[in-house]
Coordinates of N, CA and C in Angstrom, one line a residue:
M1145 N -86.3 1.3 5.3 CA -87.4 0.2 5.6 C -87.7 -0.9 7.2
N1146 N -89.1 -0.8 7.1 CA -89.3 -2.5 7.9 C -90.0 -3.1 7.5
A1147 N -89.3 -4.0 8.3 CA -89.5 -5.6 7.2 C -90.2 -6.4 8.8
N1148 N -90.7 -6.6 8.4 CA -91.2 -8.1 10.0 C -89.2 -8.7 10.0
P1149 N -89.2 -8.8 11.8 CA -88.1 -9.9 12.4 C -87.6 -11.7 11.7
P1150 N -86.1 -12.0 12.0 CA -86.7 -13.5 12.2 C -87.1 -14.0 13.3
I1151 N -87.5 -14.9 12.5 CA -87.9 -15.8 13.8 C -87.1 -16.9 14.7
L1152 N -86.8 -17.5 16.1 CA -86.5 -17.9 16.4 C -86.9 -19.7 16.9
L1153 N -87.4 -19.5 16.2 CA -88.1 -20.8 17.9 C -86.9 -22.3 18.6
N1154 N -87.2 -22.6 19.4 CA -86.5 -23.5 20.7 C -85.0 -22.5 21.0
P1155 N -85.0 -21.1 21.6 CA -83.8 -20.0 21.4 C -82.4 -21.1 22.2
D1156 N -83.7 -21.6 23.8 CA -82.8 -22.5 24.1 C -82.2 -23.2 24.0
G1157 N -82.2 -24.3 23.0 CA -82.6 -25.6 22.1 C -80.3 -26.3 23.4
R1158 N -81.3 -27.6 23.2 CA -79.8 -27.4 24.4 C -79.0 -29.3 23.6
L1159 N -79.0 -29.7 22.6 CA -78.5 -29.9 22.0 C -78.3 -29.7 20.1
P1160 N -77.4 -30.7 20.2 CA -76.3 -30.2 19.4 C -76.2 -29.7 17.3
G1161 N -77.4 -28.4 17.8 CA -77.1 -28.0 15.8 C -78.1 -27.2 15.7
V1162 N -78.8 -26.6 15.2 CA -79.1 -25.4 14.4 C -79.2 -25.7 13.5
I1163 N -80.9 -24.9 13.3 CA -81.7 -25.6 11.7 C -81.8 -24.1 10.0
A1164 N -81.7 -23.5 10.2 CA -82.2 -22.6 8.7 C -83.2 -22.7 8.0
V1165 N -84.1 -22.2 8.7 CA -84.9 -22.4 7.1 C -85.1 -20.8 6.1
D1166 N -84.8 -20.6 5.3 CA -84.0 -19.4 4.9 C -85.9 -18.7 4.3
H1167 N -86.5 -19.5 3.4 CA -87.6 -19.2 3.0 C -88.8 -19.3 2.9
A1168 N -88.2 -18.9 4.2 CA -89.6 -19.6 5.3 C -91.3 -18.9 5.3
G1169 N -91.4 -17.5 4.7 CA -92.3 -16.4 5.1 C -92.6 -15.7 3.6
R1170 N -93.4 -15.2 3.3 CA -95.0 -14.5 2.5 C -94.7 -13.3 3.1
S1171 N -94.3 -12.8 3.2 CA -94.4 -11.2 4.2 C -93.5 -10.5 3.5
V1172 N -93.6 -9.0 3.2 CA -93.6 -8.2 2.0 C -93.5 -6.9 3.2
P1173 N -92.6 -5.9 2.7 CA -92.1 -4.7 3.6 C -93.7 -4.5 3.2
P1174 N -94.5 -3.0 4.2 CA -94.4 -2.1 4.0 C -93.5 -1.3 2.9
G1175 N -95.2 -0.7 2.3 CA -94.7 0.4 1.1 C -94.8 -0.6 -0.6
L1176 N -93.6 -1.5 0.1 CA -94.1 -3.0 -1.5 C -95.4 -3.4 -2.1
G1177 N -96.2 -3.5 -1.2 CA -97.4 -4.2 -1.5 C -97.3 -5.5 -1.9
E1178 N -97.8 -6.1 -3.1 CA -97.8 -7.1 -3.9 C -96.3 -7.1 -4.6
L1179 N -94.8 -6.3 -4.4 CA -94.2 -6.5 -6.1 C -94.7 -5.9 -6.4
G1180 N -95.3 -5.3 -7.9 CA -96.1 -5.4 -8.4 C -97.0 -6.5 -9.0
L1181 N -96.6 -8.3 -7.9 CA -97.8 -8.6 -9.0 C -99.5 -9.0 -7.7
T1182 N -99.3 -10.5 -8.8 CA -101.3 -10.2 -8.8 C -100.9 -11.1 -7.4
P1183 N -102.1 -10.5 -6.0 CA -101.8 -12.1 -5.2 C -102.2 -13.0 -4.7
A1184 N -101.9 -14.1 -6.3 CA -102.1 -15.5 -6.3 C -101.0 -15.8 -6.7
W1185 N -99.7 -15.2 -6.3 CA -98.6 -15.7 -7.4 C -98.1 -15.6 -5.2
R1186 N -99.2 -14.7 -4.1 CA -98.3 -15.7 -2.8 C -98.2 -16.7 -2.5
D1187 N -98.7 -17.7 -3.3 CA -99.3 -19.1 -3.2 C -98.8 -19.7 -4.0
S1188 N -97.7 -19.7 -4.5 CA -96.6 -19.9 -5.4 C -95.2 -20.1 -4.6
H1189 N -94.5 -21.1 -5.5 CA -92.8 -21.9 -4.3 C -92.5 -20.3 -4.7
Y1190 N -92.1 -19.8 -5.6 CA -91.5 -18.0 -6.1 C -91.8 -18.3 -4.7
F1191 N -92.6 -17.8 -4.3 CA -92.4 -16.8 -2.9 C -92.6 -17.0 -1.9
C1192 N -91.7 -18.2 -1.4 CA -91.9 -19.1 -0.2 C -91.1 -20.2 -0.7
D1193 N -90.8 -21.1 0.8 CA -90.9 -22.0 0.3 C -92.5 -23.4 0.9
L1194 N -93.2 -23.3 0.2 CA -94.0 -24.4 -0.2 C -93.7 -24.5 1.5
G1195 N -94.8 -24.7 2.9 CA -95.2 -26.0 4.0 C -93.5 -25.9 4.9
V1196 N -92.7 -24.9 5.4 CA -91.5 -25.1 4.9 C -91.6 -24.6 6.1
A1197 N -91.8 -23.8 6.9 CA -92.0 -22.6 8.2 C -93.4 -23.8 8.6
E1198 N -94.9 -24.5 8.8 CA -95.1 -25.3 8.7 C -94.7 -26.4 9.3
L1199 N -93.5 -27.3 8.2 CA -92.2 -27.9 8.2 C -91.4 -27.8 9.6
A1200 N -91.4 -26.7 10.0 CA -90.4 -26.1 10.7 C -90.9 -26.3 12.3
R1201 N -91.3 -25.8 12.2 CA -92.8 -25.7 13.5 C -92.9 -27.5 14.1
E1202 N -93.8 -27.7 13.1 CA -93.3 -28.9 13.8 C -92.2 -29.8 14.3
L1203 N -90.9 -29.7 13.4 CA -89.1 -30.3 13.7 C -89.3 -29.8 14.9
A1204 N -90.1 -28.4 15.1 CA -89.0 -27.7 16.7 C -90.0 -28.4 18.1
A1205 N -90.6 -28.9 18.0 CA -91.9 -30.3 18.4 C -90.9 -31.1 19.2
R1206 N -89.7 -31.6 17.9 CA -89.8 -32.8 18.2 C -88.2 -33.4 18.3
I1207 N -87.2 -31.7 18.0 CA -85.9 -32.0 18.4 C -85.6 -30.9 18.8
D1208 N -85.1 -30.3 20.2 CA -84.6 -29.3 20.7 C -83.8 -29.2 20.5
V1209 N -83.7 -28.3 19.3 CA -82.5 -27.5 18.4 C -82.9 -26.0 18.0
P1210 N -82.2 -25.1 17.9 CA -82.4 -23.9 17.9 C -82.8 -23.8 16.0
I1211 N -83.9 -23.4 15.7 CA -84.6 -22.8 14.5 C -84.6 -21.5 14.1
V1212 N -83.9 -21.3 13.0 CA -84.2 -19.6 12.8 C -84.8 -19.9 11.9
L1213 N -85.5 -18.5 11.0 CA -86.1 -18.8 10.1 C -87.0 -17.7 10.0
C1214 N -86.8 -17.0 8.4 CA -86.8 -15.8 7.8 C -88.2 -15.4 7.1
D1215 N -88.4 -14.4 8.3 CA -90.4 -14.0 7.9 C -90.5 -13.4 6.9
V1216 N -89.7 -13.2 5.7 CA -89.9 -12.5 4.2 C -89.9 -12.6 2.9
S1217 N -90.9 -12.8 1.8 CA -90.4 -13.8 0.9 C -88.7 -12.8 0.7
R1218 N -88.7 -14.4 -0.1 CA -87.3 -13.9 -0.8 C -87.7 -13.5 -2.5
L1219 N -89.0 -12.3 -2.2 CA -88.8 -12.3 -3.5 C -88.6 -11.0 -3.5
V1220 N -88.5 -10.6 -2.0 CA -88.0 -9.1 -1.6 C -86.3 -9.3 -1.5
I1221 N -85.8 -9.9 -1.2 CA -84.2 -10.0 -1.6 C -84.5 -11.7 -0.8
D1222 N -83.4 -12.6 -1.5 CA -83.3 -14.1 -1.4 C -81.4 -14.1 0.1
V1223 N -82.9 -14.0 1.3 CA -81.2 -14.5 1.8 C -80.2 -16.2 2.0
N1224 N -81.1 -16.7 0.5 CA -79.8 -17.5 0.0 C -78.6 -17.5 -1.7
R1225 N -79.0 -16.5 -0.8 CA -77.7 -15.9 -2.6 C -77.1 -14.7 -2.7
W1226 N -76.0 -14.7 -2.8 CA -75.4 -13.7 -1.8 C -75.7 -12.1 -2.1
V1227 N -75.0 -11.3 -1.7 CA -75.5 -10.3 -2.4 C -75.5 -9.4 -3.8
D1228 N -74.3 -10.0 -3.9 CA -73.8 -9.1 -6.2 C -74.4 -10.3 -6.5
D1229 N -75.4 -10.9 -6.8 CA -76.1 -12.3 -7.3 C -77.0 -11.2 -8.2
P1230 N -77.3 -11.7 -9.0 CA -78.4 -10.9 -9.4 C -79.8 -11.3 -9.8
R1231 N -79.6 -12.7 -9.0 CA -80.9 -12.9 -8.3 C -81.1 -12.8 -7.4
S1232 N -80.9 -12.4 -6.5 CA -80.7 -11.9 -5.4 C -81.5 -11.5 -5.4
I1233 N -81.9 -10.3 -5.4 CA -83.6 -9.5 -5.8 C -84.3 -10.0 -7.5
A1234 N -85.4 -10.4 -7.2 CA -85.6 -11.1 -8.6 C -85.9 -10.2 -9.4
S1235 N -86.2 -10.0 -10.7 CA -87.6 -9.1 -11.1 C -87.7 -9.6 -12.7
A1236 N -87.9 -10.9 -13.1 CA -88.7 -11.7 -13.8 C -89.5 -12.7 -12.7
L1237 N -90.4 -13.6 -13.3 CA -91.2 -15.1 -12.7 C -91.9 -15.4 -13.7
E1238 N -91.1 -16.6 -14.4 CA -92.0 -16.7 -15.9 C -92.0 -15.6 -16.7
G1239 N -91.5 -15.3 -17.0 CA -90.9 -13.9 -18.1 C -92.5 -12.8 -17.5
T1240 N -92.7 -12.8 -15.9 CA -94.3 -12.2 -15.8 C -93.0 -10.7 -14.9
P1241 N -93.6 -9.5 -14.7 CA -92.4 -8.9 -14.4 C -93.1 -9.0 -12.6
I1242 N -91.2 -8.0 -12.4 CA -91.6 -8.0 -10.8 C -91.1 -6.3 -10.5
T1243 N -92.6 -5.3 -10.5 CA -92.6 -4.3 -11.0 C -91.3 -3.5 -9.7
A1244 N -91.8 -4.1 -8.7 CA -90.9 -3.5 -7.0 C -90.1 -3.5 -7.8
N1245 N -89.1 -4.7 -8.1 CA -87.4 -4.3 -7.9 C -87.0 -4.4 -9.5
A1246 N -88.0 -3.5 -10.2 CA -86.9 -2.8 -11.5 C -86.1 -1.7 -11.1
A1247 N -85.3 -1.8 -11.2 CA -83.7 -0.6 -11.4 C -83.8 0.0 -10.6
L1248 N -83.6 -0.7 -10.1 CA -83.1 -0.6 -7.9 C -81.9 -0.6 -7.7
S1249 N -81.5 0.7 -7.0 CA -80.7 2.0 -7.3 C -79.7 1.4 -5.7
P1250 N -78.2 1.2 -6.0 CA -77.2 0.4 -5.0 C -77.8 0.0 -4.2
A1251 N -78.6 2.6 -3.5 CA -79.9 2.5 -1.6 C -81.2 2.0 -1.8
E1252 N -81.2 1.1 -2.8 CA -82.6 0.7 -2.8 C -82.0 -0.9 -1.9
R1253 N -81.5 -1.3 -2.5 CA -80.6 -3.0 -3.2 C -80.0 -2.7 -1.8
E1254 N -79.0 -1.6 -0.7 CA -79.0 -1.7 0.7 C -79.3 -1.4 1.0
A1255 N -81.0 -2.0 0.9 CA -81.9 -1.1 2.5 C -82.4 -2.4 2.5
R1256 N -82.9 -3.4 1.4 CA -83.5 -4.2 1.6 C -81.7 -5.2 2.4
Q1257 N -81.8 -5.5 2.1 CA -80.2 -6.1 2.3 C -80.5 -5.7 4.2
E1258 N -80.0 -5.1 4.4 CA -80.1 -4.1 6.1 C -80.8 -4.4 6.5
A1259 N -82.4 -4.2 6.0 CA -83.6 -4.1 6.5 C -83.9 -5.8 6.6
V1260 N -83.7 -6.5 6.4 CA -84.2 -8.2 5.5 C -82.0 -9.0 5.9
F1261 N -82.0 -9.5 4.8 CA -80.6 -10.2 4.9 C -79.9 -10.2 5.9
W1262 N -79.0 -9.0 6.5 CA -78.3 -9.4 7.5 C -78.7 -9.2 9.0
P1263 N -80.4 -8.7 9.0 CA -80.6 -9.3 10.2 C -80.7 -10.8 10.8
Y1264 N -80.9 -11.7 8.8 CA -81.3 -13.3 9.7 C -80.0 -13.4 10.1
H1265 N -78.9 -12.9 8.6 CA -77.8 -14.0 8.7 C -77.2 -13.5 10.1
K1266 N -77.2 -11.9 11.1 CA -77.0 -11.6 12.2 C -77.7 -12.9 13.0
L1267 N -78.6 -13.1 13.8 CA -79.2 -14.1 13.7 C -78.4 -16.0 13.6
L1268 N -79.2 -15.7 12.6 CA -78.3 -16.9 12.8 C -76.8 -17.2 12.7
G1269 N -75.9 -16.5 12.6 CA -74.5 -16.3 12.5 C -74.0 -16.1 13.9
A1270 N -75.3 -15.7 14.7 CA -74.6 -15.6 16.8 C -75.2 -17.1 17.2
I1271 N -76.3 -17.3 16.4 CA -76.7 -19.1 17.6 C -76.3 -20.1 17.0
W1272 N -75.7 -19.8 15.3 CA -74.5 -21.0 15.0 C -72.6 -20.9 15.7
E1273 N -72.5 -19.2 16.4 CA -71.3 -19.6 17.2 C -71.6 -20.1 19.0
R1274 N -72.5 -19.6 19.3 CA -72.8 -20.7 20.1 C -73.6 -21.4 21.0
Q1275 N -74.0 -22.2 19.3 CA -73.4 -24.0 19.6 C -72.6 -24.2 18.9
T1276 N -70.8 -23.8 18.3 CA -69.6 -24.7 18.5 C -69.7 -24.2 19.6
A1277 N -69.5 -23.0 20.2 CA -68.6 -22.5 20.9 C -69.3 -24.1 22.6
R1278 N -70.7 -24.2 22.5 CA -71.1 -25.0 23.6 C -71.0 -26.8 23.2
H1279 N -70.5 -27.0 22.2 CA -70.5 -28.4 21.4 C -69.6 -28.6 20.3
P1280 N -69.1 -29.8 20.9 CA -67.9 -30.1 19.9 C -67.8 -30.1 18.6
R1281 N -69.5 -30.8 17.8 CA -69.7 -30.5 16.9 C -70.9 -31.3 16.3
P1282 N -71.2 -29.9 16.1 CA -72.4 -29.2 16.0 C -73.0 -29.1 14.3
F1283 N -74.2 -29.5 14.3 CA -74.8 -30.0 13.2 C -75.4 -28.6 12.2
L1284 N -74.6 -28.5 10.6 CA -76.1 -27.2 10.1 C -76.6 -27.9 10.3
F1285 N -78.4 -27.2 9.2 CA -78.9 -28.5 8.7 C -80.3 -26.8 8.6
A1286 N -80.3 -26.4 6.9 CA -80.9 -26.0 6.4 C -81.7 -26.6 4.9
L1287 N -82.9 -26.1 5.9 CA -84.3 -26.7 5.4 C -85.5 -26.1 3.9
H1288 N -85.6 -26.2 3.1 CA -86.0 -25.3 2.4 C -87.0 -26.9 1.7
S1289 N -88.1 -26.3 0.4 CA -88.9 -27.3 0.0 C -88.9 -26.7 -1.5
C1290 N -89.3 -27.3 -3.1 CA -89.7 -27.3 -4.1 C -90.5 -28.2 -4.7
T1291 N -90.4 -27.6 -5.4 CA -90.5 -28.2 -6.6 C -91.2 -29.2 -7.7
R1292 N -92.2 -30.0 -7.7 CA -92.1 -31.2 -8.4 C -91.6 -31.0 -9.4
I1293 N -92.6 -29.8 -10.6 CA -92.0 -30.3 -11.6 C -91.6 -29.0 -11.5
F1294 N -90.4 -28.5 -12.7 CA -89.5 -26.6 -12.2 C -89.4 -27.3 -14.1
Q1295 N -89.7 -25.9 -14.5 CA -89.3 -25.0 -15.9 C -89.5 -26.6 -16.6
G1296 N -91.0 -27.7 -17.0 CA -90.8 -29.0 -17.9 C -90.2 -30.0 -17.3
Q1297 N -89.6 -29.9 -16.0 CA -88.9 -31.3 -15.7 C -89.2 -32.3 -14.4
H1298 N -89.8 -33.1 -14.5 CA -90.1 -33.0 -14.0 C -89.1 -34.4 -13.1
R1299 N -89.3 -33.5 -10.9 CA -87.9 -34.9 -10.3 C -88.9 -35.3 -9.3
P1300 N -88.0 -36.7 -9.9 CA -88.7 -38.1 -9.0 C -88.5 -38.0 -7.6
W1301 N -87.5 -36.7 -7.3 CA -86.9 -36.8 -6.0 C -88.0 -36.8 -4.2
D1302 N -88.1 -37.5 -4.5 CA -89.4 -36.7 -2.4 C -88.7 -35.8 -0.8
G1303 N -87.4 -36.2 -2.0 CA -86.0 -35.3 -0.3 C -84.8 -35.5 -1.1
G1304 N -84.0 -34.5 -0.7 CA -82.5 -35.2 -1.4 C -81.5 -33.5 -0.5
T1305 N -80.1 -33.7 -0.7 CA -79.0 -33.1 0.2 C -78.4 -32.4 -0.9
I1306 N -78.7 -30.9 -0.1 CA -77.7 -30.4 -0.9 C -76.2 -29.4 -0.5
W1307 N -75.0 -30.1 -0.4 CA -74.1 -29.9 0.6 C -73.0 -29.7 -0.8
H1308 N -71.4 -29.5 -0.4 CA -70.1 -28.4 -0.8 C -69.6 -29.6 -0.4
D1309 N -69.2 -28.5 0.2 CA -67.7 -29.6 1.0 C -67.1 -30.4 1.7
D1310 N -68.4 -30.2 2.6 CA -68.3 -31.8 3.0 C -70.2 -32.9 2.9
D1311 N -69.4 -34.2 3.0 CA -71.3 -35.1 2.3 C -70.9 -35.1 4.0
T1312 N -70.8 -35.8 4.5 CA -70.4 -36.2 6.3 C -72.2 -36.8 7.3
L1313 N -72.8 -35.3 6.1 CA -74.6 -35.0 7.6 C -75.1 -35.9 5.8
S1314 N -74.6 -35.4 5.4 CA -75.7 -36.0 3.6 C -75.9 -37.0 3.9
R1315 N -74.9 -38.0 3.9 CA -75.1 -39.6 3.7 C -74.9 -40.0 5.2
H1316 N -75.2 -39.4 6.0 CA -76.6 -40.1 7.0 C -77.4 -39.8 6.5
L1317 N -78.2 -38.6 6.3 CA -79.9 -38.4 6.1 C -79.6 -39.6 5.2
L1318 N -78.8 -39.5 4.2 CA -79.4 -40.5 3.4 C -79.0 -41.4 3.6
D1319 N -78.6 -42.1 4.4 CA -78.8 -43.5 4.9 C -79.6 -43.5 5.6
H1320 N -80.1 -43.1 6.6 CA -80.4 -43.3 7.3 C -82.7 -43.1 6.9
L1321 N -82.6 -41.6 5.9 CA -84.3 -41.8 6.1 C -84.7 -43.4 4.1
G1322 N -82.8 -43.6 3.2 CA -83.3 -44.6 3.2 C -84.0 -45.9 3.1
K1323 N -83.5 -46.3 5.1 CA -83.5 -46.9 5.5 C -85.3 -47.0 4.8
E1324 N -86.4 -46.1 5.3 CA -87.9 -46.7 4.7 C -88.2 -46.6 2.9
D1325 N -88.9 -47.6 2.8 CA -89.3 -48.9 1.6 C -89.9 -47.1 0.8
G1326 N -90.3 -46.8 -0.1 CA -91.2 -45.7 -1.0 C -90.0 -44.7 -1.7
L1327 N -89.6 -44.7 -0.8 CA -88.5 -43.2 0.3 C -88.1 -42.2 -1.4
V1328 N -87.3 -41.9 -2.6 CA -87.2 -41.2 -3.8 C -86.3 -40.5 -3.3
L1329 N -84.5 -40.7 -2.5 CA -83.7 -39.2 -2.4 C -82.3 -39.7 -3.0
G1330 N -82.5 -38.0 -2.8 CA -81.5 -37.3 -4.1 C -80.1 -37.1 -2.7
D1331 N -79.0 -37.5 -4.3 CA -78.0 -36.5 -3.2 C -77.8 -36.0 -4.0
N1332 N -77.5 -33.9 -3.5 CA -77.1 -33.2 -3.9 C -78.2 -32.7 -5.1
Q1333 N -79.3 -33.0 -4.7 CA -80.4 -33.2 -5.7 C -81.2 -32.7 -5.0
P1334 N -82.9 -32.0 -5.8 CA -82.4 -30.9 -6.9 C -81.0 -30.2 -8.2
Y1335 N -81.1 -29.7 -7.3 CA -80.1 -29.0 -7.3 C -78.7 -29.2 -6.5
S1336 N -76.9 -29.5 -7.1 CA -75.7 -29.5 -6.7 C -75.8 -28.0 -6.1
G1337 N -75.1 -28.9 -4.2 CA -74.7 -27.4 -3.4 C -72.8 -27.4 -4.3
R1338 N -72.2 -27.8 -5.0 CA -70.8 -28.4 -4.9 C -70.1 -26.5 -5.5
N1339 N -71.4 -26.1 -5.6 CA -71.0 -24.7 -6.7 C -71.1 -23.6 -6.0
G1340 N -71.3 -24.0 -4.6 CA -72.1 -23.4 -3.1 C -73.2 -22.5 -3.0
V1341 N -73.8 -23.3 -2.0 CA -75.0 -22.6 -1.3 C -75.1 -20.7 -0.2
F1342 N -75.6 -19.8 -0.5 CA -75.2 -18.9 0.8 C -74.8 -19.2 2.4
S1343 N -76.2 -19.5 2.2 CA -76.0 -20.0 4.0 C -75.0 -20.7 4.4
V1344 N -75.7 -21.7 3.9 CA -75.0 -22.8 4.1 C -73.1 -23.0 4.4
D1345 N -72.4 -22.6 3.7 CA -71.0 -22.2 3.0 C -71.0 -20.8 3.9
W1346 N -71.4 -19.7 4.4 CA -71.3 -18.7 4.9 C -71.3 -19.1 6.5
H1347 N -71.9 -19.7 6.4 CA -71.9 -20.4 8.1 C -70.5 -21.2 8.9
S1348 N -70.7 -22.3 7.7 CA -69.1 -23.5 8.4 C -68.4 -24.2 7.4
Y1349 N -68.9 -23.2 5.6 CA -67.5 -23.8 5.2 C -66.3 -23.8 5.5
G1350 N -65.5 -24.5 5.5 CA -64.4 -25.1 6.0 C -63.9 -25.3 7.1
S1351 N -65.2 -25.4 7.6 CA -65.4 -25.5 9.5 C -64.9 -26.7 9.4
G1352 N -64.7 -28.0 9.1 CA -65.4 -29.1 9.3 C -66.3 -30.0 10.4
L1353 N -67.4 -29.1 10.2 CA -68.6 -29.0 11.1 C -69.2 -29.9 10.1
P1354 N -70.4 -30.2 10.3 CA -71.6 -31.4 9.7 C -72.0 -30.4 9.6
A1355 N -73.0 -29.9 7.9 CA -73.6 -29.1 7.1 C -74.2 -30.5 6.3
C1356 N -75.8 -29.9 5.8 CA -76.1 -29.0 4.1 C -77.7 -29.0 4.1
G1357 N -78.5 -28.4 3.3 CA -78.7 -28.3 3.0 C -80.4 -29.2 2.6
F1358 N -81.6 -29.5 2.8 CA -82.1 -30.4 2.7 C -84.0 -30.2 1.6
E1359 N -84.4 -30.5 0.5 CA -84.8 -30.0 0.6 C -86.5 -31.6 0.3
V1360 N -87.4 -30.8 0.9 CA -88.4 -31.4 0.1 C -89.2 -31.1 -0.4
T1361 N -90.0 -32.2 -1.8 CA -91.0 -32.0 -2.4 C -91.5 -31.7 -2.1
N1362 N -93.1 -30.1 -2.2 CA -93.5 -29.9 -1.8 C -95.2 -29.8 -1.7
D1363 N -95.4 -31.0 -3.1 CA -96.2 -31.9 -2.8 C -96.5 -33.2 -1.8
L1364 N -95.6 -32.7 -0.9 CA -95.5 -33.9 0.4 C -96.0 -33.1 1.7
L1365 N -96.0 -32.3 2.1 CA -95.7 -31.3 1.7 C -96.9 -30.3 2.4
E1366 N -98.8 -31.1 1.8 CA -99.7 -30.2 1.7 C -100.2 -29.8 2.3
T1367 N -100.6 -31.2 3.7 CA -101.6 -31.6 4.7 C -100.6 -31.3 5.5
G1368 N -101.3 -31.6 6.8 CA -100.7 -31.1 8.3 C -99.8 -32.3 8.5
P1369 N -100.9 -33.5 8.1 CA -100.2 -35.1 8.6 C -99.0 -35.1 7.7
D1370 N -98.9 -34.5 6.5 CA -98.1 -34.6 4.8 C -96.6 -34.3 6.6
R1371 N -97.1 -32.9 7.1 CA -95.7 -32.3 7.3 C -95.4 -32.8 8.6
A1372 N -96.3 -33.9 9.3 CA -95.4 -34.3 10.8 C -95.6 -35.7 10.4
R1373 N -95.5 -36.5 9.1 CA -95.0 -37.5 8.6 C -93.6 -36.7 8.5
W1374 N -93.2 -35.4 7.4 CA -91.6 -35.5 7.1 C -90.9 -34.7 8.5
A1375 N -92.1 -34.7 9.8 CA -90.7 -33.7 10.8 C -90.5 -35.4 11.1
G1376 N -91.4 -36.3 11.5 CA -90.5 -37.1 12.2 C -89.2 -38.4 11.5
R1377 N -89.3 -38.2 10.5 CA -88.6 -38.5 10.0 C -86.6 -37.6 9.7
L1378 N -87.6 -36.6 9.5 CA -86.0 -34.8 9.9 C -85.3 -35.4 11.5
A1379 N -86.4 -35.7 12.0 CA -86.4 -35.0 13.6 C -85.6 -36.3 13.6
G1380 N -85.3 -37.9 12.7 CA -85.4 -38.8 14.0 C -83.5 -38.9 12.7
A1381 N -84.1 -38.5 11.8 CA -82.5 -38.9 10.9 C -81.7 -37.5 11.8
L1382 N -81.8 -36.5 12.2 CA -81.1 -35.3 13.5 C -80.4 -35.7 14.6
T1383 N -81.8 -36.7 14.9 CA -81.2 -37.2 16.4 C -80.3 -38.0 16.5
A1384 N -80.4 -38.5 15.6 CA -79.7 -40.4 14.7 C -78.9 -39.9 14.6
A1385 N -77.9 -38.6 14.1 CA -76.6 -38.1 13.6 C -76.1 -38.2 15.2
I1386 N -76.3 -37.3 15.2 CA -76.1 -36.7 17.4 C -76.3 -38.5 18.5
D1387 N -76.4 -39.0 17.8 CA -76.8 -41.2 19.0 C -75.0 -41.6 18.1
S1388 N -74.9 -41.1 16.7 CA -74.3 -42.0 16.6 C -73.1 -41.2 16.0
G1389 N -72.6 -39.9 17.0 CA -72.0 -39.4 16.7 C -71.1 -38.2 15.7
V1390 N -71.9 -38.4 14.6 CA -71.5 -37.5 12.9 C -71.9 -36.8 14.1
A1391 N -72.5 -36.0 14.5 CA -72.3 -34.7 15.3 C -72.5 -35.2 16.8
A1392 N -71.7 -34.3 18.0 CA -72.3 -34.5 19.1 C -71.8 -32.2 20.2

């Protein structure tokens, strides 16, 4: 199976950190078509994290750290789930079958892992290893976006941190971003990372290094000015983490 390779921005980034963007892409390997879905699904939050690829590029212009993006849709395989998780290759969306994902053989699942999952994590891991060799305390920051309403429930948060074993980076981000009036932030919201999230845990769990995910609600990423505003916020918060010694 051929698939778009992961994208690396700021490959020689000089600051102590790495940004991972697991769900940036909408591409689908040749032969899988639209996965059996109508084209309208490509514009949904199920296909990718809406606005996050553009946000990552805005961030790359504001903070000089390497940024690794997966360019393949999460519906082909979700690079932020363990490969033995049944949800790693979704079989349906809101009751709509994903026919290209139905009844996959072990060999077909492995082909997607080898074409998409492992190339992304090998690149992310290599960049993270390089940064940990260069810097005593780099940060790992996983950037995501989420929908405002999910399964009929309204999410009040404009942004939220996702963390598992160490909340050092999360606390810093919430403190820094919380200085802005009117911004509603969540700690381990809109979902908790305490049960584990693959990418951050796979690369940093138990290391003692500052790491967390961050979800921006995608209705705040719809326009260029929206994304520039969030890029400024996040670049400022991550730069402040370095300046304050949270990362080094």
